[in-house]
Structure formats: structure tokens, C-alpha cells
């Protein structure tokens, strides 16, 4: 090995001497341009041949060295045997927690179904959404990833979610250049944020369109194919087919009831800025899609009134017979009014009803980055925005309670029955957000975001929901970040002031930051 290194060193040091020596003896007939080019080509081929021979010898010596290390004489053991760790996956853990304070006790987005990930975080000290990730190249053709999410919601057991479990082809899989196939469960390509885990976001919570339309993110079971196009600009097209069991769908019967298509284009502007724009479609069938209230039996916004009404009914049953008859008569009139109101209050259907029908979501995203000093580690400005339009048509069903008594004077003869009320409604709506994040020091960033939803026309609401957010965060290293954020959320004329202090800490391996 030392002889090879010495030979290379002598060649490198001796080459300038030979060139100077040849220059010291002028030639009688200077060579032409073609002759010089030919000589350079010959020298280049010769050196490439010699370098290839040296690389082959070096590889042979390294292989012999590894073989010698693995065949120590029996009985001789100076250290623990070296093991091949090529099959060991990279393991990473993300710890995410926060403390939150709100000015309003309850919150919701009228006219939209919300799951647990779409609701605001629990108030007070809470563990957010921690993750455990295992990833590795399976061989020279496939890459594999497994991500388990640990969700904590007040008053409920810890929720273990299989967030991602997929394989993905590598460049050596034998596919055409730029073609990639991903299969399993993943955060699929739709907009900018959907492919990212929530702890990678620039803000503590996801913007309104992601909360209302995707319950945070779309990670159904399926298969996706994408192709990076050749050219100076970055271009990518692709699409996928999915089971259709995740929001905004659910209730898949055939196991292939949703599909997507997308196209992206991007490039650099000079040496210190870059841009990207994309368009997306996500289409599928929904069967009895409902929010957190129907999925878990508690929605945290709206049940207070129902419980209060139920308490009033129980109190009425404890009164004397005469008062009970009057209350019963008044209660029947109240139920009749509620039934008429339910048929006219379509916002309740759109928020709390179970939806069955066609759902299609369109999206456009834009992102621009600029490093004023040419180094994004020192300073960086990020401008980002997304626009969504949802086209839905189908039936929303609500269940209403009514009481029937065989003997109105005897409460024990009363039974509660559930009636299904169905309305054919259109959930067409749109939403968007725009944000700016500026890194003014290597460890400090500030940001602002505005998000808005246009409620469905059938909801007949006077005000559209919106959120204004500001944040400042401190990043000690790529493994740890602390963030303070303030939100002003306005839903149907009510303002909710929110303050959240969050930490995000990574242990072990973690994915590279995307553009």
C-alpha cells in the first residue's frame, strides 16, 4: 500500500518538473493546435489507464485485508469480532411536546369535518406526536422505511399509529433513469407539506386547509409512480392508486377507490435562490366519512349543548306530574323546533354528519428560497403557499334523538330512539395559506402565516374561518428546536387567542431536509 502511495506521490510531484524541463528546450518547429490536442489526449488516456490499474490494486488489497481480519488464528482473540452492519437499519426517535393556552374553551371549524389531527392540541402540558423511525437500503435495488407515531389525546389511551411502512426503488433497480416506484403506506405526494412529517413544519400546527381537508396529512395504503424529467429545470410527473381508507375518503370496499396525479417544475435563480411550483389532484369515494365525534364518540366541540339539554330533560322528569306534563308538552315542541332547525342548519350536517359520495381535491403549491449571503446556514428567507379546492357531492346523514312515552305521566315508560336524517348537500369549498420564514441568525428564525377557508355554500355561514400565526424558534443543532407561537383563530365570528410553546428533539438518525 505504501509503495502505491509513494508511486502516486512521485508522479504528481515529478509531472511539473518534466513540463518545465520540456519548456526549457525550445523546439525548432512549434506544434500546431491539432498536434497539442492529440498529445494531451494520449497523455489523458495513459493516466486514466494507470489510475484504473491503481484503483483495482487498491481494491484487491482492501479485500485481502478484510479477509485476513475475519480469519484470525484459532484461540487468538485480541478484541470482539467485527460484524457487518450493512443490514442494520438507521433508527431515529423524534420527541415532540408542548404547553398550550387558549382564550376559548372549545374550538371547531363550522362546515368541515375534523379528525383528531385536525383539532387544536389539548390545552396545558401535553405530549404531541412522537415518532420512531427505522430505515435502510434493503439491497442495491430497494429502500425500506417504517415510521410509528405515538399520539396522545387527553382522556384517551396512547394511540399507536402505523404512519409509514413502504419500500421504494433505488437507481440501481433497473428502471429507466428518473423513474421511481413507492409501495405500501406513505405520506403521499400532494402539495408541499403532505410529504413531510409534522415535526418538520415551520409552525407548530398545520394550516387550516390541511386540518379541514386531510386531517393533517394523507397517508393511505397504495402505490405511487413518479418520473423526474431530463432537462436543465427540475421537472417531475407522477400519480398513484390508493385504498381509499384515509381522510378525505374512508370506507373502501374494493381496496382501490382513490387515485392521484401531480406535476412539478422548479429551478435555480442565480447562485443563492431557488423556486418550485406544483399542481395536484386527489380523487376518490367516501362512505360514511365522519369526524372525530363519530369515530371516537367525543368531539369536544358541540357536545356540551347536548349534555346540557340531556341534564334539563332528566331534571324535568324529577318534577311532579303536572309540571312534568307541561314540560313534556314544551319538550315535544322544542324537539319539533330542533328537527325543523336541523333540516335547515346545513352547517351541522357538514360538520358532524357522515358523508357518502364523491370527493375530489385540487391543489397548487409554490415555494421560493433565498440565501442573501449565499449560505442558507447563515441567513435564509422562505416564501411558501398552497391553494386547495374541494369538489364534493353526496349525502350527509345525522342521527337525532326523540323520546316516546307510552304513559306521558310516567317517565319510566319513556324510551329514546334514534332517527336518521339525510340531506343531499354539496361540500364545495376552497382554502389557502401563505407564509414567510426568515432566518436572521444561524440559530434564530421568525415567521408569519395567514390561512383561510371559504365555507361550503350549503353551510350558509356568514363568516369564513381564518387563522393568523406568528412564531419565533431557536435551533441549537439539527437535532433540537424550541418554538414559541401565537395564533389568532376566528371561527364564525368568535376569536380564539392561542399561545403554544413547543420542543422538538431528535435522537439517532433522521432524514435530510427537503427543498
Coordinates of C-alpha atoms in Angstrom, one line a residue:
X1 CA 0.0 0.0 0.0
X2 CA 2.9 2.4 0.9
X3 CA 4.6 1.6 -2.4
X4 CA 1.4 2.6 -4.3
X5 CA 1.0 5.8 -2.4
X6 CA 4.7 6.6 -3.0
X7 CA 4.4 6.0 -6.7
X8 CA 1.4 8.3 -7.0
X9 CA 3.1 11.0 -5.0
X10 CA 6.2 10.8 -7.1
X11 CA 4.2 11.0 -10.3
X12 CA 2.3 14.1 -9.1
X13 CA 5.5 15.8 -7.9
X14 CA 7.5 14.9 -11.0
X15 CA 5.0 15.9 -13.6
X16 CA 5.6 19.7 -13.2
X17 CA 9.4 19.1 -13.4
X18 CA 9.0 17.3 -16.7
X19 CA 6.8 20.0 -18.1
X20 CA 9.3 22.7 -17.1
X21 CA 12.2 20.7 -18.4
X22 CA 10.5 20.3 -21.8
X23 CA 9.7 24.0 -21.9
X24 CA 13.4 24.8 -21.3
X25 CA 14.4 23.4 -24.7
X26 CA 12.6 25.3 -27.4
X27 CA 11.6 23.4 -30.5
X28 CA 12.5 24.5 -33.9
X29 CA 9.0 23.9 -35.2
X30 CA 6.3 24.8 -32.7
X31 CA 3.5 22.2 -32.6
X32 CA 0.2 23.0 -34.1
X33 CA -3.1 23.1 -32.1
X34 CA -4.2 19.8 -33.5
X35 CA -0.8 18.2 -32.5
X36 CA -1.1 19.6 -29.0
X37 CA -4.7 18.3 -28.6
X38 CA -3.6 14.9 -29.8
X39 CA -0.7 14.8 -27.3
X40 CA -3.0 15.8 -24.5
X41 CA -5.5 13.1 -25.4
X42 CA -2.7 10.5 -25.4
X43 CA -1.5 11.6 -22.0
X44 CA -5.0 11.7 -20.6
X45 CA -5.7 8.1 -21.8
X46 CA -2.4 6.9 -20.4
X47 CA -3.1 8.5 -16.9
X48 CA -6.7 7.2 -16.8
X49 CA -5.4 3.7 -17.6
X50 CA -2.8 3.9 -14.8
X51 CA -5.3 5.3 -12.3
X52 CA -7.7 2.5 -13.1
X53 CA -4.9 -0.1 -12.6
X54 CA -4.0 1.5 -9.2
X55 CA -7.7 1.5 -8.1
X56 CA -8.0 -2.2 -9.0
X57 CA -4.9 -3.0 -7.0
X58 CA -6.1 -0.9 -4.0
X59 CA -9.5 -2.7 -4.1
X60 CA -7.7 -6.1 -4.2
X61 CA -5.5 -5.2 -1.2
X62 CA -8.5 -4.0 0.8
X63 CA -10.4 -7.2 0.1
X64 CA -7.4 -9.2 1.3
X65 CA -7.1 -7.1 4.4
X66 CA -10.8 -7.7 5.3
X67 CA -10.4 -11.5 4.6
X68 CA -7.3 -11.5 7.0
X69 CA -9.3 -9.7 9.7
X70 CA -12.0 -12.3 9.6
X71 CA -9.7 -15.3 9.7
X72 CA -7.7 -14.9 12.9
X73 CA -5.9 -18.0 14.1
X74 CA -8.0 -20.2 16.5
X75 CA -7.6 -19.3 20.1
X76 CA -6.3 -15.8 19.4
X77 CA -8.8 -13.1 20.3
X78 CA -7.5 -9.6 20.9
X79 CA -10.9 -7.9 20.5
X80 CA -14.6 -8.5 19.8
X81 CA -15.1 -9.7 16.2
X82 CA -16.1 -7.0 13.7
X83 CA -19.6 -7.6 12.4
X84 CA -21.0 -6.5 9.0
X85 CA -23.7 -3.8 9.9
X86 CA -24.9 -3.3 6.3
X87 CA -28.3 -4.9 7.3
X88 CA -28.8 -2.8 10.4
X89 CA -31.4 -0.1 9.9
X90 CA -30.9 3.5 10.9
X91 CA -33.1 4.2 13.9
X92 CA -34.4 7.6 14.8
X93 CA -36.7 8.9 17.5
X94 CA -38.5 12.3 17.5
X95 CA -39.8 13.7 20.8
X96 CA -42.5 16.4 20.4
X97 CA -44.3 18.1 23.2
X98 CA -45.8 21.5 24.1
X99 CA -47.7 23.6 26.6
X100 CA -50.7 25.5 25.2
X101 CA -53.1 28.1 26.5
X102 CA -56.4 29.2 24.8
X103 CA -58.8 32.0 25.4
X104 CA -61.8 29.9 24.3
X105 CA -62.7 26.6 26.0
X106 CA -63.9 25.0 22.8
X107 CA -62.9 25.3 19.2
X108 CA -64.0 23.9 15.8
X109 CA -64.4 24.7 12.1
X110 CA -68.1 25.0 11.3
X111 CA -68.9 23.4 8.0
X112 CA -66.0 21.0 8.0
X113 CA -65.5 17.5 9.5
X114 CA -62.4 17.3 11.8
X115 CA -60.5 14.3 12.9
X116 CA -58.2 14.2 15.9
X117 CA -55.2 15.6 13.9
X118 CA -57.4 18.4 12.6
X119 CA -58.4 19.7 16.0
X120 CA -56.3 22.1 18.0
X121 CA -53.8 20.5 20.5
X122 CA -55.1 19.8 24.0
X123 CA -54.7 22.7 26.5
X124 CA -52.0 22.6 29.1
X125 CA -48.9 20.3 29.2
X126 CA -49.2 17.6 26.6
X127 CA -47.1 15.2 24.7
X128 CA -47.7 15.8 21.0
X129 CA -46.9 13.4 18.2
X130 CA -43.7 11.5 18.8
X131 CA -42.3 9.1 16.2
X132 CA -40.0 6.1 15.9
X133 CA -38.4 5.5 12.5
X134 CA -36.4 2.6 11.1
X135 CA -35.0 2.9 7.6
X136 CA -32.3 1.3 5.4
X137 CA -31.4 0.2 1.9
X138 CA -32.7 -3.3 1.6
X139 CA -30.3 -4.2 -1.1
X140 CA -29.0 -2.4 -4.3
X141 CA -32.5 -2.1 -5.7
X142 CA -34.9 -1.2 -2.8
X143 CA -35.1 1.1 0.2
X144 CA -37.4 0.5 3.1
X145 CA -38.9 2.7 5.8
X146 CA -41.1 2.1 8.9
X147 CA -42.5 5.0 11.0
X148 CA -44.6 4.5 14.1
X149 CA -46.5 7.5 15.5
X150 CA -47.4 7.9 19.2
X151 CA -50.4 10.2 19.6
X152 CA -51.6 11.4 23.0
X153 CA -55.1 12.8 23.4
X154 CA -56.5 13.9 26.8
X155 CA -58.6 11.3 28.5
X156 CA -57.8 8.6 25.9
X157 CA -55.2 5.8 25.8
X158 CA -52.0 6.4 23.9
X159 CA -52.7 5.9 20.2
X160 CA -50.1 3.8 18.3
X161 CA -50.3 4.6 14.6
X162 CA -48.5 2.9 11.6
X163 CA -47.7 6.2 9.9
X164 CA -45.5 4.9 7.2
X165 CA -44.4 1.4 6.0
X166 CA -43.2 1.4 2.5
X167 CA -40.5 0.2 0.0
X168 CA -39.1 2.4 -2.7
X169 CA -36.9 1.6 -5.7
X170 CA -33.3 2.8 -5.9
X171 CA -31.5 4.0 -9.1
X172 CA -29.9 0.5 -9.4
X173 CA -33.3 -1.2 -9.7
X174 CA -33.1 -1.5 -13.5
X175 CA -35.8 1.1 -14.2
X176 CA -35.4 3.9 -16.7
X177 CA -33.5 6.9 -15.4
X178 CA -35.6 9.1 -13.2
X179 CA -38.4 6.6 -12.7
X180 CA -39.2 5.7 -9.1
X181 CA -41.9 3.3 -7.6
X182 CA -43.1 3.5 -4.0
X183 CA -45.5 1.0 -2.5
X184 CA -47.0 0.5 1.0
X185 CA -48.3 3.2 3.3
X186 CA -46.6 6.6 3.0
X187 CA -47.2 10.3 3.2
X188 CA -48.0 10.6 -0.5
X189 CA -47.3 13.4 -3.0
X190 CA -49.9 16.1 -2.6
X191 CA -49.0 19.7 -2.1
X192 CA -45.8 20.6 -0.2
X193 CA -46.5 19.7 3.4
X194 CA -48.2 16.4 3.0
X195 CA -44.9 14.5 2.3
X196 CA -43.3 15.9 5.4
X197 CA -43.7 14.7 9.0
X198 CA -45.4 17.3 11.2
X199 CA -42.3 17.9 13.3
X200 CA -40.5 19.2 10.1
X201 CA -43.0 22.0 9.7
X202 CA -42.1 25.7 10.2
X203 CA -45.1 26.1 12.5
X204 CA -46.4 24.2 15.5
X205 CA -49.7 23.3 13.8
X206 CA -50.7 22.6 10.2
X207 CA -52.6 25.3 8.3
X208 CA -56.4 25.3 8.1
X209 CA -56.7 23.6 4.6
X210 CA -54.6 20.6 5.8
X211 CA -56.7 20.3 9.0
X212 CA -60.1 20.6 7.3
X213 CA -59.4 18.6 4.1
X214 CA -56.8 16.0 5.1
X215 CA -57.0 15.6 8.9
X216 CA -53.3 16.8 8.9
X217 CA -52.0 14.5 6.2
X218 CA -53.0 11.8 3.7
X219 CA -51.2 8.5 4.3
X220 CA -53.3 5.8 2.8
X221 CA -52.2 2.4 1.6
X222 CA -51.2 2.4 -2.0
X223 CA -48.7 2.6 -4.8
X224 CA -47.1 5.7 -6.5
X225 CA -45.0 6.1 -9.6
X226 CA -43.0 9.2 -10.4
X227 CA -40.7 10.3 -13.2
X228 CA -38.0 13.0 -13.0
X229 CA -37.8 14.5 -16.5
X230 CA -34.4 15.3 -18.1
X231 CA -33.5 18.9 -18.7
X232 CA -31.9 21.9 -17.0
X233 CA -35.0 22.6 -15.0
X234 CA -36.3 20.2 -12.4
X235 CA -39.5 18.5 -13.7
X236 CA -41.4 15.7 -12.2
X237 CA -44.7 14.0 -13.1
X238 CA -46.5 11.0 -11.4
X239 CA -49.5 9.5 -9.9
X240 CA -50.8 6.8 -7.6
X241 CA -53.6 4.5 -6.8
X242 CA -54.7 4.1 -3.2
X243 CA -57.0 2.0 -1.0
X244 CA -59.3 4.9 -0.1
X245 CA -59.5 4.4 3.7
X246 CA -57.9 7.6 4.9
X247 CA -59.4 11.1 5.1
X248 CA -60.8 12.6 2.8
X249 CA -62.3 9.2 1.9
X250 CA -62.7 6.2 4.2
X251 CA -65.0 3.2 3.9
X252 CA -63.2 1.5 1.0
X253 CA -64.8 -1.7 -0.3
X254 CA -62.7 -2.7 -3.3
X255 CA -59.4 -1.5 -1.8
X256 CA -58.5 0.7 -4.8
X257 CA -61.0 3.6 -4.7
X258 CA -58.7 6.6 -4.7
X259 CA -56.1 7.9 -7.2
X260 CA -53.8 10.9 -7.6
X261 CA -51.9 12.8 -10.3
X262 CA -49.3 15.5 -10.0
X263 CA -46.7 17.6 -11.9
X264 CA -43.9 19.8 -10.5
X265 CA -41.4 22.2 -12.0
X266 CA -38.5 24.1 -10.4
X267 CA -35.1 25.5 -10.8
X268 CA -32.4 27.9 -9.5
X269 CA -32.2 31.7 -9.9
X270 CA -28.6 32.6 -9.8
X271 CA -26.4 31.1 -7.1
X272 CA -28.5 31.9 -4.0
X273 CA -32.2 31.3 -4.7
X274 CA -34.5 28.6 -6.0
X275 CA -38.2 28.0 -6.7
X276 CA -40.7 25.2 -7.3
X277 CA -44.3 25.1 -8.3
X278 CA -46.7 22.1 -8.5
X279 CA -50.2 21.0 -9.3
X280 CA -52.1 18.0 -7.8
X281 CA -55.4 16.0 -7.9
X282 CA -56.6 13.6 -5.3
X283 CA -59.9 11.8 -6.1
X284 CA -61.9 9.0 -4.6
X285 CA -65.1 7.7 -3.0
X286 CA -66.2 8.2 0.6
X287 CA -68.6 6.0 2.6
X288 CA -69.8 7.2 5.9
X289 CA -66.9 9.5 6.4
X290 CA -67.1 11.3 9.7
X291 CA -65.0 13.4 12.1
X292 CA -63.6 12.6 15.5
X293 CA -67.0 12.8 17.1
X294 CA -68.3 9.7 15.3
X295 CA -65.0 7.9 15.2
X296 CA -64.4 8.2 18.9
X297 CA -67.7 9.2 20.4
X298 CA -66.5 12.6 21.6
X299 CA -65.7 15.6 19.6
X300 CA -65.0 18.2 22.2
X301 CA -67.0 21.0 20.5
X302 CA -70.7 20.8 20.4
X303 CA -71.5 18.0 22.8
X304 CA -71.6 20.5 25.7
X305 CA -75.0 21.7 24.5
X306 CA -76.3 18.2 24.0
X307 CA -75.2 17.2 27.5
X308 CA -76.8 20.3 28.9
X309 CA -80.1 19.5 27.1
X310 CA -80.0 16.0 28.5
X311 CA -79.5 17.3 32.0
X312 CA -82.5 19.5 31.6
X313 CA -84.6 16.6 30.5
X314 CA -83.6 14.5 33.5
X315 CA -84.4 17.4 35.8
X316 CA -87.8 17.7 34.2
X317 CA -88.5 14.1 34.8
X318 CA -88.0 14.6 38.5
X319 CA -90.7 17.2 38.9
X320 CA -94.3 16.4 39.9
X321 CA -96.8 15.0 37.4
X322 CA -98.4 18.3 36.5
X323 CA -95.1 20.1 35.9
X324 CA -93.9 17.0 34.0
X325 CA -96.8 17.1 31.7
X326 CA -96.2 20.8 31.0
X327 CA -92.5 20.2 30.5
X328 CA -93.2 17.2 28.3
X329 CA -95.5 19.2 26.2
X330 CA -92.9 22.0 26.0
X331 CA -90.2 19.4 25.3
X332 CA -92.2 18.0 22.4
X333 CA -92.5 21.5 20.9
X334 CA -88.8 22.0 21.4
X335 CA -87.9 18.7 19.7
X336 CA -90.1 19.7 16.8
X337 CA -88.4 23.1 16.6
X338 CA -85.0 21.3 16.8
X339 CA -86.0 18.9 14.0
X340 CA -87.0 21.8 11.7
X341 CA -83.8 23.6 12.6
X342 CA -81.7 20.5 11.9
X343 CA -83.1 20.3 8.4
X344 CA -82.2 24.0 7.8
X345 CA -78.9 24.2 9.6
X346 CA -76.7 22.6 7.0
X347 CA -73.5 23.6 8.7
X348 CA -74.3 20.9 11.3
X349 CA -74.7 18.3 8.6
X350 CA -71.4 19.3 7.0
X351 CA -69.5 19.4 10.3
X352 CA -71.0 16.4 12.3
X353 CA -72.8 14.3 9.6
X354 CA -71.5 11.1 8.0
X355 CA -70.7 11.8 4.3
X356 CA -71.2 9.3 1.5
X357 CA -70.3 10.4 -2.1
X358 CA -67.6 11.6 -4.5
X359 CA -64.7 13.7 -3.2
X360 CA -62.1 15.4 -5.4
X361 CA -59.4 17.7 -4.0
X362 CA -57.2 20.0 -6.2
X363 CA -54.1 21.7 -5.0
X364 CA -51.4 24.1 -6.1
X365 CA -48.2 24.9 -4.2
X366 CA -45.3 27.4 -4.5
X367 CA -42.0 27.7 -2.7
X368 CA -39.2 30.1 -3.0
X369 CA -35.9 30.2 -1.0
X370 CA -33.3 32.9 -0.9
X371 CA -30.0 33.0 0.9
X372 CA -28.8 36.6 1.0
X373 CA -25.2 35.6 1.8
X374 CA -25.1 32.6 -0.5
X375 CA -25.1 30.3 2.5
X376 CA -28.5 29.2 3.8
X377 CA -26.9 28.1 7.1
X378 CA -26.3 31.8 7.9
X379 CA -29.4 33.5 6.6
X380 CA -32.4 32.4 4.6
X381 CA -35.8 33.6 3.5
X382 CA -38.5 31.1 2.7
X383 CA -41.8 32.1 1.0
X384 CA -44.4 29.3 0.7
X385 CA -48.0 29.0 -0.1
X386 CA -50.7 26.4 -1.1
X387 CA -54.2 26.7 -2.5
X388 CA -56.9 23.9 -2.3
X389 CA -60.3 23.5 -3.9
X390 CA -62.5 20.6 -2.9
X391 CA -65.4 19.4 -5.0
X392 CA -67.8 17.1 -3.2
X393 CA -71.3 15.8 -3.9
X394 CA -73.3 13.3 -1.9
X395 CA -75.4 12.7 1.2
X396 CA -74.8 13.8 4.7
X397 CA -76.6 11.8 7.5
X398 CA -77.2 12.9 11.1
X399 CA -78.8 10.9 13.9
X400 CA -81.3 12.7 16.1
X401 CA -82.8 11.5 19.4
X402 CA -86.5 11.6 20.1
X403 CA -88.4 10.3 23.1
X404 CA -91.5 8.2 23.0
X405 CA -93.6 7.6 26.2
X406 CA -96.5 5.0 26.4
X407 CA -97.7 6.9 29.5
X408 CA -96.7 10.6 29.5
X409 CA -97.3 10.8 33.3
X410 CA -94.8 8.0 34.0
X411 CA -91.2 8.8 32.9
X412 CA -90.2 5.1 33.3
X413 CA -92.3 4.3 30.2
X414 CA -90.3 6.7 28.0
X415 CA -87.7 5.3 25.5
X416 CA -85.2 7.2 23.5
X417 CA -85.0 6.4 19.7
X418 CA -82.5 7.5 17.1
X419 CA -83.7 8.8 13.7
X420 CA -81.5 9.0 10.6
X421 CA -81.9 12.3 8.8
X422 CA -80.2 12.6 5.4
X423 CA -79.6 15.6 3.3
X424 CA -78.1 15.8 -0.3
X425 CA -75.5 18.5 0.0
X426 CA -72.5 19.9 -1.8
X427 CA -69.4 20.4 0.2
X428 CA -67.6 22.5 -2.4
X429 CA -65.2 24.9 -0.8
X430 CA -61.7 26.3 -1.0
X431 CA -58.8 27.2 1.3
X432 CA -55.3 28.5 1.1
X433 CA -52.4 29.7 3.2
X434 CA -49.3 31.9 2.7
X435 CA -46.3 32.1 5.0
X436 CA -42.8 33.7 5.3
X437 CA -40.0 32.4 7.5
X438 CA -36.7 34.3 7.9
X439 CA -33.5 33.0 9.4
X440 CA -31.8 36.2 10.6
X441 CA -29.1 34.4 12.6
X442 CA -27.8 30.8 12.2
X443 CA -29.9 29.6 15.2
X444 CA -32.8 32.0 15.2
X445 CA -35.9 32.3 12.9
X446 CA -39.1 34.3 12.8
X447 CA -42.2 33.6 10.7
X448 CA -45.7 34.6 9.9
X449 CA -48.6 32.7 8.3
X450 CA -52.1 33.5 7.2
X451 CA -54.6 30.7 6.4
X452 CA -58.2 31.0 5.3
X453 CA -61.1 28.7 4.4
X454 CA -64.2 29.5 2.3
X455 CA -67.0 27.6 3.9
X456 CA -69.2 25.4 1.6
X457 CA -72.1 27.3 0.0
X458 CA -74.6 24.9 1.5
X459 CA -73.4 25.7 5.0
X460 CA -74.8 29.2 4.7
X461 CA -72.3 30.7 7.2
X462 CA -71.8 34.4 7.5
X463 CA -68.0 34.4 8.2
X464 CA -65.2 32.3 6.7
X465 CA -62.7 30.8 9.2
X466 CA -59.2 32.2 9.2
X467 CA -56.0 31.9 11.3
X468 CA -53.2 34.4 11.7
X469 CA -50.0 32.9 13.2
X470 CA -46.6 34.3 14.3
X471 CA -43.6 32.3 15.6
X472 CA -40.0 32.5 16.7
X473 CA -37.8 29.4 17.2
X474 CA -34.3 28.7 18.3
X475 CA -32.4 25.7 16.8
X476 CA -29.4 24.7 18.9
X477 CA -28.5 22.0 16.4
X478 CA -30.2 20.0 13.6
X479 CA -31.4 17.6 16.4
X480 CA -33.1 20.2 18.7
X481 CA -35.5 23.1 18.3
X482 CA -37.7 25.1 20.7
X483 CA -40.5 27.2 19.3
X484 CA -42.9 29.9 20.6
X485 CA -46.1 30.5 18.5
X486 CA -49.1 32.7 18.8
X487 CA -52.4 32.1 16.8
X488 CA -55.5 34.2 16.4
X489 CA -58.2 31.8 15.1
X490 CA -61.6 33.2 14.1
X491 CA -64.4 30.8 13.5
X492 CA -68.0 32.1 12.8
X493 CA -67.3 35.4 14.4
X494 CA -65.6 34.1 17.6
X495 CA -61.8 34.7 18.2
X496 CA -59.6 32.2 19.9
X497 CA -56.2 33.5 21.1
X498 CA -53.7 30.6 21.3
X499 CA -50.2 30.5 22.7
X500 CA -48.0 27.4 22.3
X501 CA -44.5 26.6 23.5
X502 CA -43.1 23.5 21.7
X503 CA -39.9 21.5 21.7
X504 CA -38.8 19.0 19.0
X505 CA -35.9 16.8 19.8
X506 CA -34.4 14.1 17.6
X507 CA -32.4 11.1 18.8
X508 CA -30.4 9.0 16.3
X509 CA -30.8 9.1 12.6
X510 CA -33.2 11.5 10.9
X511 CA -34.0 12.3 7.3
X512 CA -32.3 15.0 5.3
X513 CA -34.2 18.3 5.0
X514 CA -36.0 18.6 1.7
X515 CA -36.2 21.7 -0.5

